[in-house]
Short mmCIF file of C-alpha atoms in Angstrom, two decimals:
data_model
loop_
_atom_site.label_atom_id
_atom_site.label_comp_id
_atom_site.label_asym_id
_atom_site.label_seq_id
_atom_site.Cartn_x
_atom_site.Cartn_y
_atom_site.Cartn_z
CA MET S 15 -41.41 83.92 26.65
CA PRO S 16 -44.78 85.62 25.68
CA LYS S 17 -45.22 89.35 27.25
CA ILE S 18 -47.98 91.58 28.32
CA ASP S 19 -47.88 94.85 26.73
CA LEU S 20 -48.68 97.04 29.66
CA VAL S 21 -48.35 100.29 27.96
CA ARG S 22 -50.92 99.40 25.06
CA GLU S 23 -53.64 98.51 27.71
CA PHE S 24 -53.07 101.71 29.55
CA ASP S 25 -53.14 103.64 26.23
CA ASN S 26 -56.96 101.85 25.95
CA LEU S 27 -57.65 103.01 29.35
CA ALA S 28 -56.48 106.60 28.92
CA ALA S 29 -58.44 106.74 25.62
CA ASP S 30 -61.76 105.70 27.79
CA LEU S 31 -60.49 108.51 30.06
CA LEU S 32 -60.25 111.08 27.14
CA ARG S 33 -63.80 110.08 25.85
CA ALA S 34 -65.14 110.94 29.20
CA VAL S 35 -63.37 114.32 29.26
CA ASP S 36 -65.03 114.99 25.83
CA ARG S 37 -68.22 114.10 27.13
CA GLY S 38 -67.44 116.73 30.10
CA ARG S 39 -66.85 119.35 27.46
CA VAL S 40 -70.10 118.59 25.99
CA LEU S 41 -72.13 119.17 29.31
CA HIS S 42 -69.92 122.34 29.82
CA GLU S 43 -70.95 123.95 26.48
CA THR S 44 -74.73 123.34 27.16
CA GLY S 45 -74.11 125.20 30.46
CA ASN S 46 -74.41 122.36 32.82
CA ILE S 47 -70.86 123.54 34.45
CA ALA S 48 -71.88 121.62 37.54
CA ASN S 49 -71.97 118.19 36.30
CA SER S 50 -69.51 118.50 33.62
CA GLY S 51 -66.70 116.84 35.50
CA ALA S 52 -69.01 113.95 36.75
CA PRO S 53 -67.98 111.76 33.46
CA LEU S 54 -64.40 112.00 34.32
CA GLU S 55 -64.48 111.60 37.97
CA HIS S 56 -66.74 108.64 37.84
CA LEU S 57 -64.93 106.77 35.26
CA PHE S 58 -61.37 107.46 36.77
CA ARG S 59 -62.81 105.89 40.25
CA ASP S 60 -63.96 102.96 38.57
CA LEU S 61 -60.83 102.06 36.26
CA VAL S 62 -58.35 102.54 39.15
CA GLY S 63 -60.53 101.31 41.68
CA LYS S 64 -61.42 97.92 40.00
CA ARG S 65 -57.47 97.46 39.72
CA LEU S 66 -56.22 98.01 43.22
CA PRO S 67 -55.24 95.04 45.33
CA GLU S 68 -57.23 93.75 48.36
CA PRO S 69 -58.11 95.37 50.59
CA PHE S 70 -57.98 98.72 49.38
CA ARG S 71 -61.02 100.41 47.78
CA MET S 72 -61.42 103.69 45.78
CA ARG S 73 -64.04 105.96 47.61
CA THR S 74 -65.59 109.33 47.56
CA GLY S 75 -66.68 111.53 50.54
CA TYR S 76 -65.01 112.62 53.66
CA LEU S 77 -62.79 111.83 56.21
CA PHE S 78 -63.40 112.27 60.28
CA ASP S 79 -61.55 111.82 63.37
CA ALA S 80 -62.32 110.76 66.95
CA GLU S 81 -63.10 114.59 67.78
CA ARG S 82 -66.04 114.24 65.02
CA GLU S 83 -64.20 116.78 63.07
CA VAL S 84 -64.74 116.21 59.30
CA SER S 85 -62.58 117.17 56.46
CA PRO S 86 -63.64 118.92 53.29
CA GLN S 87 -65.18 116.73 50.39
CA ILE S 88 -63.12 114.60 48.54
CA ASP S 89 -63.49 113.54 44.61
CA ALA S 90 -61.50 110.04 45.15
CA MET S 91 -59.56 108.53 47.70
CA ILE S 92 -57.90 105.04 48.35
CA VAL S 93 -58.70 103.57 51.56
CA ASP S 94 -57.92 100.39 53.37
CA ALA S 95 -61.16 98.44 53.73
CA THR S 96 -60.14 96.99 57.03
CA THR S 97 -60.22 100.56 58.77
CA SER S 98 -62.70 102.26 56.66
CA HIS S 99 -65.70 101.29 58.54
CA GLU S 100 -68.67 103.65 56.76
CA ILE S 101 -70.67 105.46 59.55
CA PHE S 102 -73.46 106.33 56.80
CA ARG S 103 -73.35 106.99 53.06
CA GLN S 104 -74.92 109.81 51.19
CA GLU S 105 -77.43 109.14 48.24
CA ASP S 106 -74.66 110.24 45.93
CA GLY S 107 -72.46 107.48 47.29
CA ALA S 108 -70.22 109.96 49.36
CA GLY S 109 -69.25 108.21 52.59
CA TYR S 110 -67.67 109.22 56.09
CA LEU S 111 -65.00 107.21 56.64
CA PRO S 112 -62.20 107.42 59.56
CA TYR S 113 -59.26 109.53 58.46
CA VAL S 114 -56.81 106.52 59.43
CA SER S 115 -58.08 104.63 56.74
CA ALA S 116 -56.70 107.41 53.78
CA VAL S 117 -54.12 106.25 51.72
CA ALA S 118 -54.22 108.64 48.70
CA VAL S 119 -56.38 111.65 47.87
CA LEU S 120 -57.40 112.79 44.50
CA GLU S 121 -59.02 115.73 43.01
CA ILE S 122 -60.27 115.02 39.42
CA LYS S 123 -61.19 118.04 37.18
CA ASN S 124 -62.17 117.72 33.65
CA ALA S 125 -59.77 120.74 32.71
CA ALA S 126 -57.24 123.05 33.92
CA GLY S 127 -59.69 126.32 34.02
CA ARG S 128 -59.79 127.83 37.33
CA CYS S 129 -57.03 125.30 38.74
CA ALA S 130 -56.06 127.40 41.63
CA GLY S 131 -59.35 126.37 43.19
CA SER S 132 -58.83 122.81 42.78
CA ILE S 133 -54.94 123.15 44.53
CA ALA S 134 -56.74 125.29 47.45
CA GLN S 135 -59.25 122.36 47.84
CA ILE S 136 -56.33 119.94 48.24
CA ARG S 137 -54.24 122.08 50.44
CA LYS S 138 -57.56 122.49 52.96
CA ILE S 139 -57.86 118.63 52.81
CA ALA S 140 -54.25 118.18 53.66
CA ALA S 141 -54.52 120.57 56.35
CA SER S 142 -57.46 118.98 57.88
CA ILE S 143 -55.81 115.39 57.87
CA LYS S 144 -52.56 116.72 59.29
CA LYS S 145 -54.38 118.34 62.03
CA MET S 146 -56.12 115.00 62.40
CA HIS S 147 -52.78 113.15 62.85
CA THR S 148 -51.16 115.63 65.27
CA ARG S 149 -54.44 115.50 67.61
CA SER S 150 -54.21 111.73 67.64
CA GLY S 151 -50.84 111.94 69.27
CA VAL S 152 -49.03 109.25 66.85
CA GLY S 153 -45.36 109.76 66.36
CA ILE S 154 -43.78 111.65 63.56
CA GLU S 155 -42.21 108.54 61.72
CA GLU S 156 -45.71 106.87 61.88
CA ARG S 157 -47.34 110.12 60.88
CA GLU S 158 -45.39 110.46 57.75
CA ARG S 159 -45.67 106.68 56.70
CA ARG S 160 -49.55 107.62 56.91
CA THR S 161 -49.55 110.74 55.28
CA PRO S 162 -51.71 110.36 51.91
CA LEU S 163 -50.48 110.68 48.67
CA TYR S 164 -52.19 114.05 47.07
CA ILE S 165 -52.81 114.08 43.36
CA LEU S 166 -54.55 116.49 41.20
CA VAL S 167 -56.03 114.93 38.10
CA LEU S 168 -56.83 117.19 35.05
CA GLY S 169 -58.36 115.85 31.79
CA THR S 170 -56.87 118.45 29.98
CA ALA S 171 -54.74 121.42 30.26
CA SER S 172 -54.08 122.32 26.55
CA THR S 173 -54.53 126.11 26.91
CA ASN S 174 -53.99 126.23 30.58
CA LEU S 175 -50.12 126.24 30.92
CA PRO S 176 -50.03 130.31 31.95
CA GLU S 177 -52.69 129.54 34.70
CA LEU S 178 -51.16 126.57 36.05
CA LYS S 179 -47.78 128.40 36.55
CA ARG S 180 -49.63 131.30 38.27
CA ALA S 181 -51.29 128.59 40.75
CA LEU S 182 -47.95 126.97 41.76
CA ALA S 183 -46.02 129.99 42.07
CA SER S 184 -46.88 130.10 45.72
CA ASP S 185 -44.63 128.19 48.48
CA GLU S 186 -47.80 126.83 49.94
CA PRO S 187 -48.29 123.34 50.17
CA SER S 188 -49.33 121.93 46.96
CA PRO S 189 -50.34 118.48 45.51
CA ASP S 190 -47.55 115.96 45.35
CA ILE S 191 -48.46 115.23 41.79
CA ILE S 192 -50.46 116.91 39.28
CA TYR S 193 -51.20 114.44 36.03
CA LEU S 194 -52.46 115.83 32.94
CA ILE S 195 -54.24 112.85 31.35
CA GLU S 196 -54.54 114.46 27.69
CA GLN S 197 -51.20 115.63 27.61
CA GLY S 198 -49.54 112.54 28.96
CA LEU S 199 -47.34 114.59 31.44
CA MET S 200 -47.19 115.24 35.23
CA LEU S 201 -45.93 118.13 37.28
CA ALA S 202 -43.93 117.58 40.50
CA ARG S 203 -41.25 119.42 42.38
CA ASP S 204 -37.66 118.52 42.49
CA ASP S 205 -35.30 118.62 45.56
CA GLY S 206 -34.37 121.85 44.76
CA ILE S 207 -30.56 121.09 45.54
CA PHE S 208 -29.16 118.58 43.09
CA GLU S 209 -29.71 117.24 39.83
CA PHE S 210 -31.24 113.73 39.33
CA SER S 211 -28.40 111.74 38.37
CA SER S 212 -30.74 109.68 35.82
CA GLY S 213 -33.00 112.15 34.96
CA HIS S 214 -35.58 109.87 35.91
CA ARG S 215 -38.17 110.29 39.13
CA GLY S 216 -39.23 107.45 41.76
CA PHE S 217 -42.93 106.58 42.70
CA ARG S 218 -42.22 107.92 46.35
CA GLU S 219 -40.38 110.92 45.87
CA ARG S 220 -41.83 113.99 47.39
CA MET S 221 -39.86 117.24 47.42
CA GLY S 222 -40.01 120.96 47.89
CA GLY S 223 -38.10 122.30 45.10
CA ASP S 224 -39.04 123.99 41.85
CA TRP S 225 -41.76 122.56 39.79
CA GLN S 226 -40.91 120.22 36.67
CA ILE S 227 -42.53 118.64 33.95
CA TYR S 228 -42.10 114.83 33.68
CA GLY S 229 -43.29 112.61 30.75
CA PRO S 230 -42.39 109.30 29.42
CA PRO S 231 -38.75 108.84 27.81
CA ARG S 232 -38.52 110.74 24.38
CA GLU S 233 -38.02 107.52 22.62
CA HIS S 234 -41.80 106.36 23.65
CA GLN S 235 -44.51 107.62 21.59
CA SER S 236 -47.27 106.04 23.76
CA ARG S 237 -47.50 108.90 26.03
CA ALA S 238 -50.92 108.72 27.35
CA GLY S 239 -50.87 105.15 28.32
CA TRP S 240 -47.02 105.17 29.77
CA MET S 241 -47.98 108.16 32.08
CA LEU S 242 -51.22 106.42 33.22
CA GLN S 243 -49.32 103.39 34.15
CA TRP S 244 -46.97 105.38 36.04
CA ILE S 245 -49.76 107.03 38.07
CA TYR S 246 -50.98 103.49 38.49
CA PHE S 247 -47.99 102.24 39.84
CA ALA S 248 -47.22 105.17 41.94
CA LEU S 249 -50.69 104.63 43.68
CA LEU S 250 -49.82 101.03 44.38
CA SER S 251 -46.24 102.21 45.82
CA GLN S 252 -48.07 104.41 48.22
CA ILE S 253 -50.44 101.51 49.29
CA LYS S 254 -47.25 99.56 49.75
CA THR S 255 -45.69 102.08 52.06
CA PHE S 256 -48.97 102.47 53.91
CA SER S 257 -49.49 99.00 54.62
CA GLY S 258 -45.69 98.34 55.59
CA ASN S 259 -44.94 95.68 52.82
CA THR S 260 -41.25 95.26 52.14
CA GLY S 261 -41.00 91.87 50.86
CA ILE S 262 -40.95 90.57 47.35
CA TYR S 263 -43.94 92.86 46.15
CA ALA S 264 -41.86 96.04 47.02
CA GLU S 265 -38.93 94.25 44.78
CA PHE S 266 -41.63 93.95 42.18
CA LEU S 267 -42.82 97.82 42.45
CA ASN S 268 -39.10 98.83 42.27
CA SER S 269 -38.52 96.81 39.16
CA ILE S 270 -41.57 98.58 37.50
CA GLU S 271 -40.36 101.94 38.51
CA ARG S 272 -36.70 101.24 36.93
CA SER S 273 -38.13 99.73 33.78
CA HIS S 274 -41.20 102.14 33.25
CA SER S 275 -39.80 105.47 34.51
CA VAL S 276 -40.73 109.35 33.80
CA SER S 277 -38.05 111.57 32.71
CA ASN S 278 -37.38 115.28 33.59
CA LEU S 279 -38.43 117.32 30.46
CA GLY S 280 -37.80 120.79 32.06
CA LYS S 281 -38.56 123.48 34.51
CA LEU S 282 -42.48 124.49 34.47
CA GLU S 283 -41.42 128.13 35.26
CA ALA S 284 -39.35 128.24 31.86
CA ALA S 285 -41.82 126.52 29.89
CA THR S 286 -43.94 128.37 27.10
CA ALA S 287 -45.74 125.60 25.48
CA TRP S 288 -46.11 121.92 26.72
CA PRO S 289 -43.18 119.74 25.56
#
């Protein structure tokens, strides 16, 4: 039976993203620092947004609640179109959307330089959304189901390992995932108690232990495509949880999780170079 080469397709998409990273470098070198992250941010929203199932959309902007309080600006967010009625939109495309529609929140930066500021921004966004959920009076179980997945996307971190380690040394809340496009890796916490029996990480695992480095199984050479594919399906898994889908689609995602897993490559704290 013919097969689709998913990793190859995501390799092509990752190559497009890395070209956007390079365009951002060119802008940065000209002194246009304010716009240097725009090529990657716009392309990432477009590539992922076009591949989301209905009725979910990729947007940029702000979230607000019934008290009219507004979150900090969000680079990219996946929202449920059935509840994301837009009050108004700025000329740059940023919209103001109800907080209950947010499925995932992403900060997208061209490079890991000054990553502490990007991590602090996600903390502010998360604190704002948590406050909105708490104030609404929604039960804890429902609140947890509707808590967005927080991801920091970095185009490259080739020379920023020490800076990332310092920024993540705090016990403060942090992104669930830090995705490094050029390195084909991601950073995430373990459970702090047990070793993974398989060494693999599931799409929906959110933990509070030590920061670990994850990547494709060592026998696979297509790092960029493999990791981008994993991030994409992790977002779909978040959509599944948010929408309460427990049917055959959930089983499909579980199969993808098993067949296209990522492996624990070691503790971030102990790393002296990217694996």
